[in-house]
PDB file of C-alpha atoms in Angstrom:
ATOM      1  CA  UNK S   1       5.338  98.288 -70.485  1.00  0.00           C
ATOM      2  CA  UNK S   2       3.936 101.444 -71.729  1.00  0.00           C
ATOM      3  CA  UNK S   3       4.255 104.892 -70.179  1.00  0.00           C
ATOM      4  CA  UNK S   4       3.144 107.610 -72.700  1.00  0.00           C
ATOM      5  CA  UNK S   5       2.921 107.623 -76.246  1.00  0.00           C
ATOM      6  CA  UNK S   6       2.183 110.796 -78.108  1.00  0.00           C
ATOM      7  CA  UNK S   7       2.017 112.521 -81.232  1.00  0.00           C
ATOM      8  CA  UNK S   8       4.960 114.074 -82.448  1.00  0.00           C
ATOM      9  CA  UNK S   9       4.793 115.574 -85.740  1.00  0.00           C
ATOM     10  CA  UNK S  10       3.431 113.124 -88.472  1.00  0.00           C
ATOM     11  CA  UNK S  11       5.458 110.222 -86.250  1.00  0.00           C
ATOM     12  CA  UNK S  12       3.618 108.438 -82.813  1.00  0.00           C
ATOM     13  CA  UNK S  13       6.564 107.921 -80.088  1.00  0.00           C
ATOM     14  CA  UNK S  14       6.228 105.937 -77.246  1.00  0.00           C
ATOM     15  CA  UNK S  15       8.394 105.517 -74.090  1.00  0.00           C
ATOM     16  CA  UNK S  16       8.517 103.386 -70.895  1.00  0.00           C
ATOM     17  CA  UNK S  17       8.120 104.992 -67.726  1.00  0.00           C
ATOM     18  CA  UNK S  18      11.648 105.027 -67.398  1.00  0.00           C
ATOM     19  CA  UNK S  19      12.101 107.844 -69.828  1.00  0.00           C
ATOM     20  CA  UNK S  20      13.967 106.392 -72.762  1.00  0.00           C
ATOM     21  CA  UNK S  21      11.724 105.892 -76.391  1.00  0.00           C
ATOM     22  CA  UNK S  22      10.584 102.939 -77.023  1.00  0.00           C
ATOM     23  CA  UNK S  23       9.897 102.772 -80.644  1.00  0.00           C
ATOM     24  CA  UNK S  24       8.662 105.568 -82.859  1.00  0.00           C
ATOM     25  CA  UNK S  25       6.179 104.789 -86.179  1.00  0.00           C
ATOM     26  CA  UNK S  26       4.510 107.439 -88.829  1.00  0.00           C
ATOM     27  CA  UNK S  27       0.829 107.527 -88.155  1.00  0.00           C
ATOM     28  CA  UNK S  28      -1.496 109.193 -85.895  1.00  0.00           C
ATOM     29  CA  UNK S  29      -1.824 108.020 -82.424  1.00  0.00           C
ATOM     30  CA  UNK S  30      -5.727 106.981 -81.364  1.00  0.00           C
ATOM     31  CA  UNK S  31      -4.855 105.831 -77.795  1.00  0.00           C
ATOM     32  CA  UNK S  32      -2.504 103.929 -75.832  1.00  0.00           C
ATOM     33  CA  UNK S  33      -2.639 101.578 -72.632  1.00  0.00           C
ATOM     34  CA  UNK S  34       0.091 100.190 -71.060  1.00  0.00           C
ATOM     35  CA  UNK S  35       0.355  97.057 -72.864  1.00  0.00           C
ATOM     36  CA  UNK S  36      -1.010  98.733 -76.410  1.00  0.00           C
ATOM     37  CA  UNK S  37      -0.926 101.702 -79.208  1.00  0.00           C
ATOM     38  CA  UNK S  38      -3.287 102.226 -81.896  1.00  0.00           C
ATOM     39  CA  UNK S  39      -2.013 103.919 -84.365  1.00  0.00           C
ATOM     40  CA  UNK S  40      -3.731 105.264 -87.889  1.00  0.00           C
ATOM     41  CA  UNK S  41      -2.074 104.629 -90.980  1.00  0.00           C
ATOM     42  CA  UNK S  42      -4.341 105.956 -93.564  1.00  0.00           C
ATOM     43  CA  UNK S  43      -7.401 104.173 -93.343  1.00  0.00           C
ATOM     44  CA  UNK S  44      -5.835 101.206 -90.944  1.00  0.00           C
ATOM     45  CA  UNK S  45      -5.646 101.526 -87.853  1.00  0.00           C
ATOM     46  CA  UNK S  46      -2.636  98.943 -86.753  1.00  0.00           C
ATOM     47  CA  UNK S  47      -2.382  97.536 -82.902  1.00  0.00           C
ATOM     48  CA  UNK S  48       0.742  97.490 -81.868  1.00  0.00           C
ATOM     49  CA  UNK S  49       2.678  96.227 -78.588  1.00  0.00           C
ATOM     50  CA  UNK S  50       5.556  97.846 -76.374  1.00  0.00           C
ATOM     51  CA  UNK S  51       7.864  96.896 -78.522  1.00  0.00           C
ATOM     52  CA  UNK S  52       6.695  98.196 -81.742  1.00  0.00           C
ATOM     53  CA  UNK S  53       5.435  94.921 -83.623  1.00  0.00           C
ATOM     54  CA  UNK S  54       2.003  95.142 -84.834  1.00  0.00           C
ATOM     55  CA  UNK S  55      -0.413  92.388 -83.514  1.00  0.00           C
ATOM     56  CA  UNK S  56      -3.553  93.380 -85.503  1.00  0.00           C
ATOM     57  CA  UNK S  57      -4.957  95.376 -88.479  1.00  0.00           C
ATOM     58  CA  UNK S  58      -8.387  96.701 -88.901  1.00  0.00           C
ATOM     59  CA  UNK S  59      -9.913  99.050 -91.623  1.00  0.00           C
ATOM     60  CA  UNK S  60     -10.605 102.327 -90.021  1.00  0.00           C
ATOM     61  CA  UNK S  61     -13.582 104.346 -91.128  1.00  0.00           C
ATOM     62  CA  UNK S  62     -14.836 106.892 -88.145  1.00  0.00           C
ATOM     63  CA  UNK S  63     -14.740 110.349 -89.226  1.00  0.00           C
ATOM     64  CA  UNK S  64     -14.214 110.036 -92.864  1.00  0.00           C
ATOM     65  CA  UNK S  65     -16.829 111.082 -95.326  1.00  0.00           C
ATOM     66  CA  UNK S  66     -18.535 108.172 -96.879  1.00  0.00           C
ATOM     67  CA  UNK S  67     -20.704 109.814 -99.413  1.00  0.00           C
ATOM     68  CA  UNK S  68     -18.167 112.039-101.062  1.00  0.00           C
ATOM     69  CA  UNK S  69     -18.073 109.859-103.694  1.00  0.00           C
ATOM     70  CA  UNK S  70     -21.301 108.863-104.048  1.00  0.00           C
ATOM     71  CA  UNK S  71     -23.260 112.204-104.233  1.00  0.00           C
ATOM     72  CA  UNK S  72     -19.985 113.026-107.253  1.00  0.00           C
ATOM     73  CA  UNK S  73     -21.683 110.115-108.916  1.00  0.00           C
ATOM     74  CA  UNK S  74     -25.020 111.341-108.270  1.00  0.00           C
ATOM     75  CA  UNK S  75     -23.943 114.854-109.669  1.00  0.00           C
ATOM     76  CA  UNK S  76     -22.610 113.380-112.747  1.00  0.00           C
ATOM     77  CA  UNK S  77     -25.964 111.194-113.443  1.00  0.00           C
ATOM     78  CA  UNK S  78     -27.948 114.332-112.723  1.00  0.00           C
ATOM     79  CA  UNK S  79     -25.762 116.616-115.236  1.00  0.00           C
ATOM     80  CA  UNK S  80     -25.915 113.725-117.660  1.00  0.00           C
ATOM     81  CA  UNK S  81     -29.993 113.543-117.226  1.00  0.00           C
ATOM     82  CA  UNK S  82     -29.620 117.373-117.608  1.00  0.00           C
ATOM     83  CA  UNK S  83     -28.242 116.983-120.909  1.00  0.00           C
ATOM     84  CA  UNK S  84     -30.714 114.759-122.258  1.00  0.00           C
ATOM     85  CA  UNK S  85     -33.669 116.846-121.528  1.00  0.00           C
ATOM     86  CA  UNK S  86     -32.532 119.534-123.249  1.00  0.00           C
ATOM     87  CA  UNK S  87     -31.639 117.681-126.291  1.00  0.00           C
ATOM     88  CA  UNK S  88     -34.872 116.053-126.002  1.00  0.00           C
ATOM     89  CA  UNK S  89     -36.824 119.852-125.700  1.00  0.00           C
ATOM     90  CA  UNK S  90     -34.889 120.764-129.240  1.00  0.00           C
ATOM     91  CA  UNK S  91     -36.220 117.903-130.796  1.00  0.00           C
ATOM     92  CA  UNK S  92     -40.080 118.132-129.361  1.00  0.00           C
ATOM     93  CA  UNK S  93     -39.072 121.593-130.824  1.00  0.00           C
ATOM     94  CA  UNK S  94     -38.553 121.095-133.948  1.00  0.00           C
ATOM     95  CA  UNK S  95     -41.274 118.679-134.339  1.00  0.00           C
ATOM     96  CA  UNK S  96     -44.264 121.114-132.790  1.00  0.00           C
ATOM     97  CA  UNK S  97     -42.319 123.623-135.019  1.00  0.00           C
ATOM     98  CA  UNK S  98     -43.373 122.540-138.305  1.00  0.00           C
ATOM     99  CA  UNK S  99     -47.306 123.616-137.362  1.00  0.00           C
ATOM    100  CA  UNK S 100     -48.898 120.531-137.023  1.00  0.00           C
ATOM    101  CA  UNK S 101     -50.256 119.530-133.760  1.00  0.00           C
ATOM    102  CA  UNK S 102     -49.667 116.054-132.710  1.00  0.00           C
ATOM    103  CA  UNK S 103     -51.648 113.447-134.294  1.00  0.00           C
ATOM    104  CA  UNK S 104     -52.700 115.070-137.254  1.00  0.00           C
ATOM    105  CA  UNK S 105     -49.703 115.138-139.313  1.00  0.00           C
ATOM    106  CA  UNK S 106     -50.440 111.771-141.162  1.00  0.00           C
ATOM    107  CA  UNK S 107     -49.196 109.465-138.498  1.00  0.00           C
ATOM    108  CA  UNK S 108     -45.245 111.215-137.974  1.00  0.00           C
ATOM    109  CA  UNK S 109     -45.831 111.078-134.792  1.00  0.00           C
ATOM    110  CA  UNK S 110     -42.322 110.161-132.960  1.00  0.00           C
ATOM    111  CA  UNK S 111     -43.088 107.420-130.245  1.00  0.00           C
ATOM    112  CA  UNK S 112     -39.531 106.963-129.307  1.00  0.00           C
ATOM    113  CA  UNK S 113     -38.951 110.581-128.753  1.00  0.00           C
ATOM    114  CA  UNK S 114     -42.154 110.726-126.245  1.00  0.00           C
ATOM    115  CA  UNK S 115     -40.274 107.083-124.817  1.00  0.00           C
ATOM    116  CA  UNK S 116     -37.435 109.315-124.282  1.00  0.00           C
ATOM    117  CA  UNK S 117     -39.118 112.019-122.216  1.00  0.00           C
ATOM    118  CA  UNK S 118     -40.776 109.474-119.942  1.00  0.00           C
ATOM    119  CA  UNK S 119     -37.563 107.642-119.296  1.00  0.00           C
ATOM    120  CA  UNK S 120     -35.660 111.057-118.410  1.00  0.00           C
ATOM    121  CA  UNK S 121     -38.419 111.975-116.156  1.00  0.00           C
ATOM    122  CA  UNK S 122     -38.279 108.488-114.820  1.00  0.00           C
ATOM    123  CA  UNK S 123     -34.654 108.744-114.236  1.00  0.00           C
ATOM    124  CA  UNK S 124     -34.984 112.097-112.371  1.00  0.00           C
ATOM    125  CA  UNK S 125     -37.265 111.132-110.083  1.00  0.00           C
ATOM    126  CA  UNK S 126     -35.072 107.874-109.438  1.00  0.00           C
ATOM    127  CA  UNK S 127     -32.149 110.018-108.872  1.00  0.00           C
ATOM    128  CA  UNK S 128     -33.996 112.353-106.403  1.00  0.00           C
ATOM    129  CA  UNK S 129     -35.213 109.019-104.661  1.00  0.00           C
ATOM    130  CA  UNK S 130     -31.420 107.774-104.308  1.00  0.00           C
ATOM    131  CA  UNK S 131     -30.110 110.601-103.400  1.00  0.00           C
ATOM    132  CA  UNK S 132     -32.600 111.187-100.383  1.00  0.00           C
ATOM    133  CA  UNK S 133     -32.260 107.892 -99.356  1.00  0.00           C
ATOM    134  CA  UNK S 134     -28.766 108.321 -99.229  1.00  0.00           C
ATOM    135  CA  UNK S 135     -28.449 111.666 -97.260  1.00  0.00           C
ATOM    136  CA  UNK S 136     -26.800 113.648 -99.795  1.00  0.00           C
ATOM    137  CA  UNK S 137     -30.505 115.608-100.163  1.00  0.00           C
ATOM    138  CA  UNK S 138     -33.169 116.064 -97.284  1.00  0.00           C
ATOM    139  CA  UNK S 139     -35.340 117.886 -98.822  1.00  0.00           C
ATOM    140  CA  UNK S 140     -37.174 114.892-100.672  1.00  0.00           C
ATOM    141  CA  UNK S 141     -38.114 113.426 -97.701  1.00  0.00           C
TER     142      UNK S 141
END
């Protein structure tokens, strides 16, 4: 039977209500009853019984940020989307640079450049759209 368990440093320790410790694990304590102790371990939070044998695992997830990694991700696609617009401006550039306007320089008109531009635009407005439905921007919605 349990008495108390509490935290004690990084370490849970629980005693009977006699007094004496019972067992003593690393982890951080959730709860206790008199027949049970949850204890954290990472993200696993590990049922154990008076005697210090652990009966059941489960994967813990409360109060641990679940889109850290995903709005890094959506960062990095956003930088990377960055990146191509600007080396697509320096090449619309250079082509409206030479002085003739777009369709009447004897047919050099780049279609995979303009393909280019729509797909970056296409894959800004896709990231927005993720990232709203997501969470990691409310201002989209």
């Amino acid at each position: 039977m349990i008495g108390a368990a509490y935290q004690q440093g990084t370490h849970v320790r629980v005693i009977p209500p006699e007094g004496q410790t019972l067992f003593s694990q690393k982890g951080k304590l959730l709860g206790f009853s008199s027949e049970f102790v949850s204890i954290l371990k990472g993200n696993a939070l590990f049922i154990c019984d008076h005697h210090g044998n652990t009966l059941s695992t489960h994967r813990y997830t409360a109060n641990q940020p679940t889109k850290a990694n995903s709005s890094k991700s959506v960062l990095f696609y956003l930088l990377f989307g960055c990146l191509i617009k600007i080396g697509n401006a320096y090449r619309l550039y250079q082509f409206l640079g030479r002085g003739n306007a777009i369709g009447t320089d004897g047919g050099d008109l780049n279609w995979k450049n303009i393909g280019i531009w729509v797909s970056s635009i296409s894959f800004w407005i896709i990231c927005f759209f993720a990232a709203s439905k997501m969470g990691i921007i409310d201002w989209c919605n």
